[in-house]
Amino acid sequence: MDSTFVFAGFGGQGVILAGKLLAQAGTDHGLHVTWLPSYGPEMRGGTANCTVVLSDEPIGSPVVDNPGALVAMNLPSLDRFEKAVLAEGAVVINSSLISRKVEREDIRGLAVAMNDIAVSLGSPRAANMVALGAVVKATGVVPLDAVKGAVKKMLGHKAGAKLVEINERALDEGYNAV
Amino acid sequence: MAKIDKVLMSGNEAMAEAAICAGCRSYFGYPITPQNELLEYMSAHMPNAGGVFIQAESEIAAINMCYGAAAAGMRTMTSSSSPGISLKTEGISYIAGADLPCVVVNVVRGGPGLGNIAPAQGDYFQATKGGGHGDYHMIVLAPSTIPESVELVMLAFELADRYRGPVMVLADGMLGQMMEPVVLPESIDPATLPAKQWAITGARGREANLVTSFYLDPVELNEMDVRREERYREIEKNEVRYEEYKTEDAEVVVAAFGSMARISRTAVRMARSEGIKLGLLRPISVWPFPYEPLRALSRRVGTILTVEMNAGQMVEDVRLAVAERAETPFYGQLGGLVPSPNDILREVKRYAG
């Protein structure tokens, strides 16, 4: 069974990295994984997104028509992807920047004040980690510990223990916010 | 599910690592999106492997550096994306004419011209029908996942050495940019590879070897060309690779290669869940092309739908194989757009039932 995710926001919000960390967590958890970025000259300042598929069987398409979970970090992302989400799917909304709720009634809208939470932790740039914690809780495909392990693996060598710790706290806050 | 040691890598990085594992110790390239990470990975890792990395002044320089390294007997590789591959085709023809092993990776992007940097498959004709001048072929391998990219890069080096010619790995921007867990293969120590008796290694104590594609005497050139053609016939006999998925009871079959094949695989599952008997035939080697399996399939299915990210290129080979025995419609998107599983399923439904 495929679990499918779209992480979307504007360039710089860290949606590409959030998706990569989920992909790494899935890999370490023994799942089949694909991670597909939108790439191109439009990314800087424009919109960015990536698609992640986690599965217990080999994955066919990394291109997903209808994601089971959407992380929308800004309004254009919610506007663009809400209609594509699978029925019964989860939409994690960055309520720090998006004032509306989901319009559809057949999906779960989960409001998380990603930027506010990140600022309260002293690290405004960790909003993507709050988002990741929230979507991990909402879908339950991989344990939060696997995501923390992925953070250590992918970021530990670059910025050391302090950054890892801030990101872990942001993950926890996001996880507990839904 | 058992946890095994897998590394999450992009296709570009994985193909670079696979080349190093295959004993490639010389890489020459020139940057172009969406294959830059391959070049970048080589620049970081080739020196550690004791090999040569050169970012050349142009694509043409890079392919000719491969010509030199191959003539000296090294396992060698270059990579680029569509417009850059066009520049390399002159060199590829020379390498084919000089009977030298060399691996070329094409991470195809939208075209023609400068096109764009999105995934595409518009270089199928160029890869399989020549591209450069003269009567030559390349073995062309088309991976559809990143683990398979690793496998096929390894195989490309083996086949290049065995048949003494350029081998292309035909990927696309999606395969280059996306990430998937891979198990890295065991490294081959180049010192353990069989010596190349024909290589230019210094003629002290033996007769001089000659590596050239230049034969002024038509009789002599004819002889070289005919001998190469015989090798191509052998390749056609031995190196056809393909995969069939749920074709046993299929009424409609999708024919697709590379990224399009894996996306089609999901369409097959979706169709089956709706009771549509859909199958998939995926050429892994697009030259030599799996004409025979398609011919066999065309005797028992009504429709073979070719799906590509181009205006219809592989479909010509499908039609050669199928002749009039089955319907052979085509579906594709251009400009770097990637058909989704829903797009393919919608198209399949026009022919199913």
Short mmCIF file of C-alpha atoms in Angstrom, two decimals:
data_model
loop_
_atom_site.label_atom_id
_atom_site.label_comp_id
_atom_site.label_asym_id
_atom_site.label_seq_id
_atom_site.Cartn_x
_atom_site.Cartn_y
_atom_site.Cartn_z
CA MET A 1 0.00 0.00 0.00
CA ASP A 2 1.41 3.40 -1.04
CA SER A 3 1.39 6.35 1.36
CA THR A 4 1.72 9.51 -0.66
CA PHE A 5 2.71 13.00 0.41
CA VAL A 6 3.04 16.42 -1.17
CA PHE A 7 5.03 19.09 0.66
CA ALA A 8 4.43 22.53 -0.82
CA GLY A 9 5.36 26.10 0.02
CA PHE A 10 7.39 28.97 -1.31
CA GLY A 11 11.10 28.67 -2.04
CA GLY A 12 13.05 28.93 1.19
CA GLN A 13 10.44 27.45 3.52
CA GLY A 14 12.22 24.13 3.46
CA VAL A 15 9.60 21.86 1.90
CA ILE A 16 12.23 20.08 -0.21
CA LEU A 17 14.26 19.25 2.90
CA ALA A 18 11.18 18.20 4.90
CA GLY A 19 10.30 15.74 2.13
CA LYS A 20 13.89 14.46 1.97
CA LEU A 21 13.90 13.80 5.71
CA LEU A 22 10.67 11.82 5.43
CA ALA A 23 12.21 9.86 2.54
CA GLN A 24 15.33 9.14 4.62
CA ALA A 25 13.17 8.09 7.59
CA GLY A 26 11.21 5.74 5.33
CA THR A 27 14.44 4.29 3.94
CA ASP A 28 15.83 3.70 7.43
CA HIS A 29 12.50 2.17 8.46
CA GLY A 30 12.89 -0.43 5.68
CA LEU A 31 10.23 0.93 3.34
CA HIS A 32 10.33 1.47 -0.40
CA VAL A 33 10.65 5.18 -1.05
CA THR A 34 10.59 7.70 -3.87
CA TRP A 35 11.27 11.41 -3.46
CA LEU A 36 10.53 13.62 -6.45
CA PRO A 37 11.25 17.35 -6.36
CA SER A 38 9.80 20.06 -8.52
CA TYR A 39 12.99 21.51 -9.90
CA GLY A 40 13.62 24.42 -12.14
CA PRO A 41 14.38 28.11 -12.44
CA GLU A 42 11.01 29.01 -10.91
CA MET A 43 12.00 27.81 -7.45
CA ARG A 44 13.71 30.87 -6.00
CA GLY A 45 11.00 32.97 -4.37
CA GLY A 46 8.36 31.07 -6.32
CA THR A 47 6.58 27.92 -5.27
CA ALA A 48 8.39 24.71 -4.50
CA ASN A 49 7.08 21.25 -3.86
CA CYS A 50 8.13 17.66 -3.60
CA THR A 51 6.28 14.36 -3.70
CA VAL A 52 7.16 11.46 -1.41
CA VAL A 53 5.88 7.91 -1.73
CA LEU A 54 6.43 5.35 1.05
CA SER A 55 5.34 1.77 0.49
CA ASP A 56 5.81 -1.77 1.71
CA GLU A 57 6.03 -2.91 -1.92
CA PRO A 58 8.12 -1.71 -4.91
CA ILE A 59 6.89 1.69 -6.07
CA GLY A 60 5.71 2.29 -9.61
CA SER A 61 5.01 5.93 -10.20
CA PRO A 62 6.81 8.63 -8.21
CA VAL A 63 4.32 11.00 -9.86
CA VAL A 64 1.17 11.16 -7.74
CA ASP A 65 -2.20 12.42 -9.00
CA ASN A 66 -3.91 12.30 -5.60
CA PRO A 67 -1.72 12.52 -2.49
CA GLY A 68 -2.98 11.03 0.75
CA ALA A 69 -1.40 13.86 2.72
CA LEU A 70 -0.66 17.47 1.86
CA VAL A 71 1.53 19.86 3.79
CA ALA A 72 0.61 23.39 2.69
CA MET A 73 3.02 25.98 4.07
CA ASN A 74 1.51 28.91 2.17
CA LEU A 75 -1.83 29.83 0.60
CA PRO A 76 -0.93 29.29 -3.09
CA SER A 77 0.05 25.72 -2.18
CA LEU A 78 -3.26 25.05 -0.46
CA ASP A 79 -5.17 26.60 -3.36
CA ARG A 80 -3.28 24.50 -5.87
CA PHE A 81 -3.25 21.09 -4.20
CA GLU A 82 -6.39 20.90 -2.01
CA LYS A 83 -8.57 19.61 -4.83
CA ALA A 84 -6.09 16.82 -5.61
CA VAL A 85 -5.97 15.30 -2.11
CA LEU A 86 -7.47 11.80 -1.77
CA ALA A 87 -10.82 11.53 -0.03
CA GLU A 88 -10.21 10.94 3.72
CA GLY A 89 -6.76 12.45 3.22
CA ALA A 90 -5.02 14.82 5.63
CA VAL A 91 -4.12 18.44 4.91
CA VAL A 92 -1.71 20.08 7.33
CA ILE A 93 -2.17 23.84 7.02
CA ASN A 94 0.34 26.45 8.15
CA SER A 95 -2.15 28.64 10.05
CA SER A 96 0.60 31.21 10.75
CA LEU A 97 0.34 32.28 7.11
CA ILE A 98 -2.96 30.81 5.89
CA SER A 99 -6.17 32.19 7.33
CA ARG A 100 -8.60 29.85 5.60
CA LYS A 101 -9.55 26.26 6.38
CA VAL A 102 -9.94 23.41 3.88
CA GLU A 103 -12.95 23.91 1.62
CA ARG A 104 -13.72 20.23 1.08
CA GLU A 105 -15.66 18.25 3.63
CA ASP A 106 -14.25 14.83 2.73
CA ILE A 107 -10.70 15.60 3.88
CA ARG A 108 -9.17 16.30 7.30
CA GLY A 109 -7.84 19.83 7.73
CA LEU A 110 -5.27 20.20 10.52
CA ALA A 111 -4.23 23.74 11.39
CA VAL A 112 -0.74 24.12 12.81
CA ALA A 113 0.82 27.55 13.48
CA MET A 114 4.14 26.42 12.02
CA ASN A 115 5.94 29.78 11.96
CA ASP A 116 4.68 30.86 15.39
CA ILE A 117 5.78 27.59 16.95
CA ALA A 118 9.17 27.82 15.26
CA VAL A 119 9.65 31.41 16.45
CA SER A 120 8.72 30.41 20.00
CA LEU A 121 11.53 27.82 19.84
CA GLY A 122 13.96 30.55 18.84
CA SER A 123 14.42 29.19 15.32
CA PRO A 124 12.05 30.72 12.74
CA ARG A 125 13.57 28.56 10.01
CA ALA A 126 12.42 25.35 11.72
CA ALA A 127 8.79 25.81 10.56
CA ASN A 128 9.32 22.97 8.08
CA MET A 129 10.28 20.64 10.95
CA VAL A 130 7.07 21.58 12.78
CA ALA A 131 5.20 20.70 9.59
CA LEU A 132 7.02 17.39 9.27
CA GLY A 133 6.27 16.45 12.89
CA ALA A 134 2.60 17.22 12.32
CA VAL A 135 2.23 15.20 9.13
CA VAL A 136 4.08 12.24 10.65
CA LYS A 137 1.54 12.21 13.49
CA ALA A 138 -1.40 12.68 11.11
CA THR A 139 -0.41 9.73 8.90
CA GLY A 140 1.49 7.42 11.23
CA VAL A 141 3.46 5.82 8.39
CA VAL A 142 6.83 6.11 10.12
CA PRO A 143 7.56 6.64 13.82
CA LEU A 144 8.79 10.07 14.89
CA ASP A 145 12.02 8.47 16.10
CA ALA A 146 12.81 7.41 12.54
CA VAL A 147 12.46 11.03 11.44
CA LYS A 148 14.72 12.17 14.28
CA GLY A 149 17.26 9.59 13.17
CA ALA A 150 17.04 10.99 9.65
CA VAL A 151 17.67 14.52 10.96
CA LYS A 152 20.82 13.31 12.72
CA LYS A 153 22.00 11.47 9.63
CA MET A 154 21.33 14.26 7.13
CA LEU A 155 22.06 17.38 9.16
CA GLY A 156 24.28 16.23 12.00
CA HIS A 157 27.55 16.47 10.10
CA LYS A 158 26.76 19.94 8.77
CA ALA A 159 25.65 21.97 11.74
CA GLY A 160 26.30 19.78 14.71
CA ALA A 161 24.35 18.92 17.83
CA LYS A 162 22.72 22.29 18.40
CA LEU A 163 20.86 22.38 15.10
CA VAL A 164 19.84 18.75 15.51
CA GLU A 165 18.42 19.53 18.93
CA ILE A 166 16.39 22.54 17.72
CA ASN A 167 15.02 20.50 14.86
CA GLU A 168 14.08 17.65 17.18
CA ARG A 169 12.19 20.04 19.43
CA ALA A 170 10.39 21.50 16.41
CA LEU A 171 9.45 17.97 15.29
CA ASP A 172 8.06 17.24 18.78
CA GLU A 173 6.06 20.47 18.84
CA GLY A 174 4.56 19.74 15.43
CA TYR A 175 3.82 16.16 16.44
CA ASN A 176 2.00 17.32 19.58
CA ALA A 177 0.11 20.06 17.77
CA VAL A 178 -2.25 17.69 15.95
CA MET B 1 10.24 -6.04 6.17
CA ALA B 2 13.92 -6.71 6.78
CA LYS B 3 16.12 -3.69 7.17
CA ILE B 4 19.05 -3.79 4.80
CA ASP B 5 21.73 -1.24 4.30
CA LYS B 6 20.29 1.05 1.67
CA VAL B 7 21.47 4.52 0.74
CA LEU B 8 19.02 7.22 -0.30
CA MET B 9 20.50 8.75 -3.45
CA SER B 10 19.46 10.80 -6.43
CA GLY B 11 19.68 9.09 -9.80
CA ASN B 12 22.53 11.37 -10.88
CA GLU B 13 24.59 10.56 -7.80
CA ALA B 14 23.79 6.86 -8.01
CA MET B 15 24.87 6.62 -11.65
CA ALA B 16 28.15 8.36 -10.80
CA GLU B 17 28.81 6.03 -7.88
CA ALA B 18 27.92 3.00 -10.01
CA ALA B 19 30.50 4.05 -12.60
CA ILE B 20 33.20 4.25 -9.93
CA CYS B 21 32.11 0.84 -8.64
CA ALA B 22 32.39 -0.49 -12.20
CA GLY B 23 36.07 0.44 -12.25
CA CYS B 24 35.68 3.64 -14.25
CA ARG B 25 38.73 5.77 -13.43
CA SER B 26 38.32 8.59 -15.91
CA TYR B 27 35.39 10.94 -16.20
CA PHE B 28 35.14 13.98 -18.44
CA GLY B 29 32.13 16.26 -18.44
CA TYR B 30 30.69 19.69 -18.82
CA PRO B 31 27.83 21.04 -16.66
CA ILE B 32 24.25 21.04 -17.85
CA THR B 33 20.98 20.73 -15.93
CA PRO B 34 19.43 18.27 -15.05
CA GLN B 35 22.56 16.08 -14.85
CA ASN B 36 24.85 18.41 -12.86
CA GLU B 37 24.83 16.29 -9.71
CA LEU B 38 26.50 13.47 -11.66
CA LEU B 39 29.43 15.69 -12.61
CA GLU B 40 29.51 17.19 -9.12
CA TYR B 41 29.60 13.74 -7.51
CA MET B 42 32.43 12.70 -9.81
CA SER B 43 34.43 15.81 -8.92
CA ALA B 44 34.14 14.92 -5.23
CA HIS B 45 34.66 11.16 -5.42
CA MET B 46 36.74 10.30 -8.50
CA PRO B 47 39.98 11.71 -7.04
CA ASN B 48 39.48 9.58 -3.90
CA ALA B 49 39.11 6.52 -6.10
CA GLY B 50 42.46 7.33 -7.69
CA GLY B 51 40.87 8.33 -10.97
CA VAL B 52 40.82 11.34 -13.26
CA PHE B 53 38.09 13.98 -13.17
CA ILE B 54 38.16 16.80 -15.66
CA GLN B 55 35.55 19.46 -16.17
CA ALA B 56 36.35 20.07 -19.81
CA GLU B 57 36.04 23.36 -21.68
CA SER B 58 33.14 21.99 -23.72
CA GLU B 59 31.09 18.86 -24.36
CA ILE B 60 33.09 18.23 -27.53
CA ALA B 61 36.34 18.34 -25.58
CA ALA B 62 34.90 15.98 -22.95
CA ILE B 63 33.86 13.26 -25.40
CA ASN B 64 37.23 13.47 -27.15
CA MET B 65 38.99 13.08 -23.80
CA CYS B 66 36.96 9.88 -23.45
CA TYR B 67 38.21 8.87 -26.91
CA GLY B 68 41.77 9.24 -25.65
CA ALA B 69 41.24 7.50 -22.34
CA ALA B 70 39.40 4.61 -24.03
CA ALA B 71 42.21 4.25 -26.59
CA ALA B 72 44.62 3.94 -23.68
CA GLY B 73 42.51 1.09 -22.30
CA MET B 74 40.79 2.82 -19.35
CA ARG B 75 37.15 2.44 -18.42
CA THR B 76 35.85 5.91 -19.21
CA MET B 77 32.61 7.84 -19.06
CA THR B 78 31.01 11.15 -19.91
CA SER B 79 27.53 12.42 -19.17
CA SER B 80 25.33 15.26 -20.29
CA SER B 81 21.78 16.21 -21.11
CA SER B 82 20.15 16.50 -24.54
CA PRO B 83 21.77 19.63 -26.07
CA GLY B 84 25.13 18.53 -24.69
CA ILE B 85 24.68 15.04 -26.13
CA SER B 86 24.06 16.59 -29.55
CA LEU B 87 27.49 18.20 -29.27
CA LYS B 88 29.02 14.86 -28.32
CA THR B 89 27.57 12.89 -31.23
CA GLU B 90 30.50 13.65 -33.52
CA GLY B 91 32.85 12.17 -30.92
CA ILE B 92 30.55 9.21 -30.33
CA SER B 93 30.69 8.39 -34.03
CA TYR B 94 34.51 8.55 -33.95
CA ILE B 95 34.59 6.30 -30.88
CA ALA B 96 32.27 3.81 -32.57
CA GLY B 97 34.42 3.99 -35.73
CA ALA B 98 37.57 3.36 -33.72
CA ASP B 99 35.92 0.40 -31.93
CA LEU B 100 36.46 1.81 -28.45
CA PRO B 101 34.52 1.09 -25.27
CA CYS B 102 33.01 4.16 -23.61
CA VAL B 103 29.92 4.87 -21.50
CA VAL B 104 27.76 7.92 -22.18
CA VAL B 105 24.92 8.93 -19.84
CA ASN B 106 22.14 11.10 -21.26
CA VAL B 107 19.82 12.64 -18.65
CA VAL B 108 17.27 13.74 -21.23
CA ARG B 109 15.49 17.10 -20.97
CA GLY B 110 12.84 18.92 -22.98
CA GLY B 111 13.79 19.83 -26.56
CA PRO B 112 14.49 20.49 -29.35
CA GLY B 113 17.07 23.24 -29.20
CA LEU B 114 17.76 24.54 -25.73
CA GLY B 115 14.28 23.32 -24.77
CA ASN B 116 13.99 23.30 -21.00
CA ILE B 117 15.29 21.36 -18.02
CA ALA B 118 12.21 19.19 -17.39
CA PRO B 119 12.15 15.40 -17.96
CA ALA B 120 11.63 14.17 -21.55
CA GLN B 121 12.30 11.22 -23.86
CA GLY B 122 12.73 13.12 -27.11
CA ASP B 123 16.26 11.77 -27.69
CA TYR B 124 15.11 8.21 -28.44
CA PHE B 125 15.72 8.52 -32.20
CA GLN B 126 19.10 10.17 -31.63
CA ALA B 127 20.16 7.41 -29.23
CA THR B 128 18.87 4.36 -31.09
CA LYS B 129 19.10 5.34 -34.75
CA GLY B 130 22.58 6.77 -34.88
CA GLY B 131 22.69 10.42 -33.92
CA GLY B 132 26.13 10.91 -35.36
CA HIS B 133 27.30 10.13 -38.88
CA GLY B 134 28.02 6.80 -40.50
CA ASP B 135 26.82 3.25 -39.94
CA TYR B 136 27.12 2.70 -36.24
CA HIS B 137 24.99 1.66 -33.31
CA MET B 138 25.25 2.08 -29.57
CA ILE B 139 23.82 -0.35 -27.10
CA VAL B 140 21.26 1.87 -25.35
CA LEU B 141 20.04 0.91 -21.88
CA ALA B 142 17.00 2.67 -20.38
CA PRO B 143 16.66 2.36 -16.58
CA SER B 144 13.29 2.99 -14.98
CA THR B 145 14.31 3.13 -11.31
CA ILE B 146 17.40 4.30 -9.49
CA PRO B 147 18.43 0.79 -8.35
CA GLU B 148 18.17 -0.22 -11.99
CA SER B 149 20.23 2.80 -13.06
CA VAL B 150 23.02 1.45 -10.87
CA GLU B 151 22.68 -2.03 -12.37
CA LEU B 152 22.64 -0.73 -15.94
CA VAL B 153 25.62 1.60 -15.52
CA MET B 154 27.60 -1.42 -14.26
CA LEU B 155 26.35 -3.47 -17.21
CA ALA B 156 27.10 -0.64 -19.66
CA PHE B 157 30.82 -0.81 -18.83
CA GLU B 158 30.83 -4.59 -19.19
CA LEU B 159 29.08 -4.50 -22.58
CA ALA B 160 31.23 -1.61 -23.84
CA ASP B 161 34.35 -3.69 -23.16
CA ARG B 162 32.86 -6.92 -24.49
CA TYR B 163 31.69 -5.45 -27.81
CA ARG B 164 34.20 -2.60 -28.08
CA GLY B 165 31.84 0.29 -28.67
CA PRO B 166 30.07 3.18 -26.99
CA VAL B 167 27.15 2.26 -24.72
CA MET B 168 24.55 4.83 -23.73
CA VAL B 169 22.50 4.91 -20.54
CA LEU B 170 19.34 6.78 -21.50
CA ALA B 171 17.81 8.36 -18.41
CA ASP B 172 15.74 11.53 -18.07
CA GLY B 173 15.46 14.56 -15.81
CA MET B 174 13.08 12.80 -13.46
CA LEU B 175 15.38 9.82 -12.93
CA GLY B 176 18.32 12.16 -12.50
CA GLN B 177 16.67 14.38 -9.90
CA MET B 178 14.52 11.99 -7.89
CA MET B 179 15.81 9.96 -4.94
CA GLU B 180 15.29 6.32 -4.10
CA PRO B 181 17.09 3.91 -1.75
CA VAL B 182 19.77 1.80 -3.44
CA VAL B 183 22.08 -1.01 -2.41
CA LEU B 184 25.48 -0.10 -3.77
CA PRO B 185 27.24 -2.84 -5.70
CA GLU B 186 30.61 -4.29 -4.86
CA SER B 187 33.45 -2.31 -6.35
CA ILE B 188 35.47 -3.73 -9.20
CA ASP B 189 39.21 -3.13 -8.96
CA PRO B 190 40.22 -1.96 -12.46
CA ALA B 191 43.54 -3.82 -12.06
CA THR B 192 41.59 -7.11 -12.07
CA LEU B 193 39.89 -6.41 -15.42
CA PRO B 194 41.18 -8.34 -18.45
CA ALA B 195 43.97 -6.49 -20.28
CA LYS B 196 42.98 -4.86 -23.57
CA GLN B 197 45.46 -6.19 -26.09
CA TRP B 198 44.50 -3.55 -28.65
CA ALA B 199 45.03 -0.56 -26.34
CA ILE B 200 47.70 2.06 -26.90
CA THR B 201 49.93 1.53 -23.91
CA GLY B 202 53.40 2.03 -25.37
CA ALA B 203 54.75 -0.38 -27.98
CA ARG B 204 58.06 -1.27 -26.38
CA GLY B 205 58.72 -4.96 -26.95
CA ARG B 206 55.65 -5.50 -29.10
CA GLU B 207 54.15 -4.44 -32.39
CA ALA B 208 52.46 -1.03 -32.38
CA ASN B 209 48.69 -0.92 -31.99
CA LEU B 210 46.65 1.41 -34.16
CA VAL B 211 43.41 3.03 -33.00
CA THR B 212 41.71 4.96 -35.77
CA SER B 213 38.43 5.46 -37.58
CA PHE B 214 40.21 6.66 -40.74
CA TYR B 215 40.55 4.21 -43.66
CA LEU B 216 41.16 5.90 -47.02
CA ASP B 217 40.97 2.65 -48.95
CA PRO B 218 37.28 1.79 -49.50
CA VAL B 219 38.06 -1.92 -49.49
CA GLU B 220 39.73 -1.63 -46.12
CA LEU B 221 36.95 0.57 -44.64
CA ASN B 222 34.36 -1.84 -46.00
CA GLU B 223 36.12 -4.68 -44.24
CA MET B 224 36.16 -2.80 -40.90
CA ASP B 225 32.51 -1.79 -41.26
CA VAL B 226 31.36 -5.30 -42.14
CA ARG B 227 33.21 -6.73 -39.17
CA ARG B 228 31.49 -4.16 -36.91
CA GLU B 229 28.11 -5.02 -38.43
CA GLU B 230 28.72 -8.67 -37.58
CA ARG B 231 29.26 -7.59 -33.98
CA TYR B 232 25.99 -5.65 -34.08
CA ARG B 233 24.16 -8.78 -35.24
CA GLU B 234 25.69 -10.62 -32.29
CA ILE B 235 24.52 -7.87 -29.94
CA GLU B 236 21.01 -8.11 -31.40
CA LYS B 237 21.10 -11.85 -30.71
CA ASN B 238 22.50 -11.71 -27.16
CA GLU B 239 21.70 -8.41 -25.52
CA VAL B 240 17.97 -7.78 -25.89
CA ARG B 241 16.57 -6.97 -22.46
CA TYR B 242 12.98 -6.30 -21.52
CA GLU B 243 10.43 -6.88 -18.78
CA GLU B 244 6.79 -7.92 -18.99
CA TYR B 245 4.36 -7.09 -16.19
CA LYS B 246 0.91 -8.72 -15.99
CA THR B 247 0.83 -9.51 -19.70
CA GLU B 248 -0.29 -13.18 -19.30
CA ASP B 249 -4.01 -12.42 -19.56
CA ALA B 250 -3.77 -8.83 -20.84
CA GLU B 251 -6.16 -7.50 -23.47
CA VAL B 252 -4.39 -4.15 -23.73
CA VAL B 253 -0.65 -3.69 -23.21
CA VAL B 254 1.22 -0.45 -22.63
CA ALA B 255 4.71 -0.29 -24.16
CA ALA B 256 6.90 2.24 -22.37
CA PHE B 257 10.55 2.69 -21.38
CA GLY B 258 12.38 4.49 -18.58
CA SER B 259 10.39 6.77 -16.29
CA MET B 260 7.26 6.32 -18.38
CA ALA B 261 7.40 2.58 -17.75
CA ARG B 262 7.36 2.90 -13.97
CA ILE B 263 4.53 5.45 -14.12
CA SER B 264 2.67 3.06 -16.44
CA ARG B 265 3.19 0.28 -13.91
CA THR B 266 1.01 2.18 -11.46
CA ALA B 267 -1.58 2.68 -14.22
CA VAL B 268 -1.59 -1.12 -14.72
CA ARG B 269 -2.38 -1.66 -11.03
CA MET B 270 -5.12 0.97 -11.12
CA ALA B 271 -6.64 -0.54 -14.27
CA ARG B 272 -6.57 -4.04 -12.76
CA SER B 273 -8.38 -2.80 -9.66
CA GLU B 274 -11.15 -1.64 -12.01
CA GLY B 275 -11.23 -4.99 -13.83
CA ILE B 276 -9.37 -3.82 -16.94
CA LYS B 277 -6.89 -6.44 -18.12
CA LEU B 278 -3.91 -4.18 -18.74
CA GLY B 279 -0.28 -5.27 -18.99
CA LEU B 280 3.07 -3.58 -19.55
CA LEU B 281 5.99 -4.35 -21.81
CA ARG B 282 9.09 -2.42 -20.90
CA PRO B 283 12.13 -2.44 -23.18
CA ILE B 284 15.24 -2.22 -21.00
CA SER B 285 17.57 -2.22 -23.99
CA VAL B 286 16.06 0.15 -26.54
CA TRP B 287 18.86 -0.82 -28.91
CA PRO B 288 18.83 -3.69 -29.47
CA PHE B 289 15.05 -3.36 -29.37
CA PRO B 290 12.84 -6.25 -28.17
CA TYR B 291 11.07 -6.76 -31.50
CA GLU B 292 10.47 -10.48 -30.94
CA PRO B 293 8.64 -10.24 -27.57
CA LEU B 294 6.40 -7.51 -29.01
CA ARG B 295 5.74 -9.62 -32.09
CA ALA B 296 4.71 -12.51 -29.85
CA LEU B 297 2.49 -10.25 -27.76
CA SER B 298 0.81 -8.80 -30.84
CA ARG B 299 -0.47 -12.28 -31.70
CA ARG B 300 -2.61 -12.40 -28.56
CA VAL B 301 -3.56 -8.84 -27.54
CA GLY B 302 -5.80 -6.41 -29.40
CA THR B 303 -4.04 -3.16 -28.61
CA ILE B 304 -0.49 -2.16 -27.77
CA LEU B 305 -0.49 1.46 -26.59
CA THR B 306 2.90 3.14 -26.66
CA VAL B 307 3.37 5.87 -24.03
CA GLU B 308 6.33 8.24 -24.23
CA MET B 309 7.40 11.71 -23.15
CA ASN B 310 7.84 12.76 -26.78
CA ALA B 311 5.87 13.08 -30.02
CA GLY B 312 6.07 9.35 -30.80
CA GLN B 313 9.49 7.84 -31.36
CA MET B 314 9.71 4.34 -29.85
CA VAL B 315 6.23 3.76 -31.27
CA GLU B 316 7.89 3.39 -34.70
CA ASP B 317 9.85 0.37 -33.42
CA VAL B 318 6.68 -1.01 -31.80
CA ARG B 319 4.89 -0.72 -35.15
CA LEU B 320 7.80 -2.43 -36.94
CA ALA B 321 7.44 -5.34 -34.54
CA VAL B 322 3.65 -5.53 -34.49
CA ALA B 323 2.95 -4.82 -38.18
CA GLU B 324 -0.83 -5.06 -38.64
CA ARG B 325 -1.47 -7.77 -36.04
CA ALA B 326 -2.72 -5.37 -33.35
CA GLU B 327 -3.76 -1.75 -32.98
CA THR B 328 -0.76 0.43 -32.13
CA PRO B 329 -1.96 3.83 -30.87
CA PHE B 330 0.35 6.36 -29.28
CA TYR B 331 0.00 8.65 -26.27
CA GLY B 332 2.56 11.21 -25.25
CA GLN B 333 3.17 14.63 -23.80
CA LEU B 334 5.76 17.10 -25.00
CA GLY B 335 7.72 20.02 -23.65
CA GLY B 336 8.92 18.29 -20.50
CA LEU B 337 5.43 17.44 -19.23
CA VAL B 338 5.20 14.07 -17.51
CA PRO B 339 2.02 11.99 -18.02
CA SER B 340 0.61 10.80 -14.68
CA PRO B 341 -0.93 7.39 -13.92
CA ASN B 342 -4.42 8.95 -14.32
CA ASP B 343 -3.48 10.36 -17.74
CA ILE B 344 -2.36 6.92 -18.90
CA LEU B 345 -5.39 5.14 -17.45
CA ARG B 346 -7.74 7.62 -19.17
CA GLU B 347 -6.02 6.85 -22.47
CA VAL B 348 -6.12 3.08 -21.86
CA LYS B 349 -9.88 3.25 -21.32
CA ARG B 350 -10.33 4.44 -24.89
CA TYR B 351 -9.12 1.02 -26.05
CA ALA B 352 -10.16 -1.36 -23.25
CA GLY B 353 -13.32 -3.48 -23.33
#
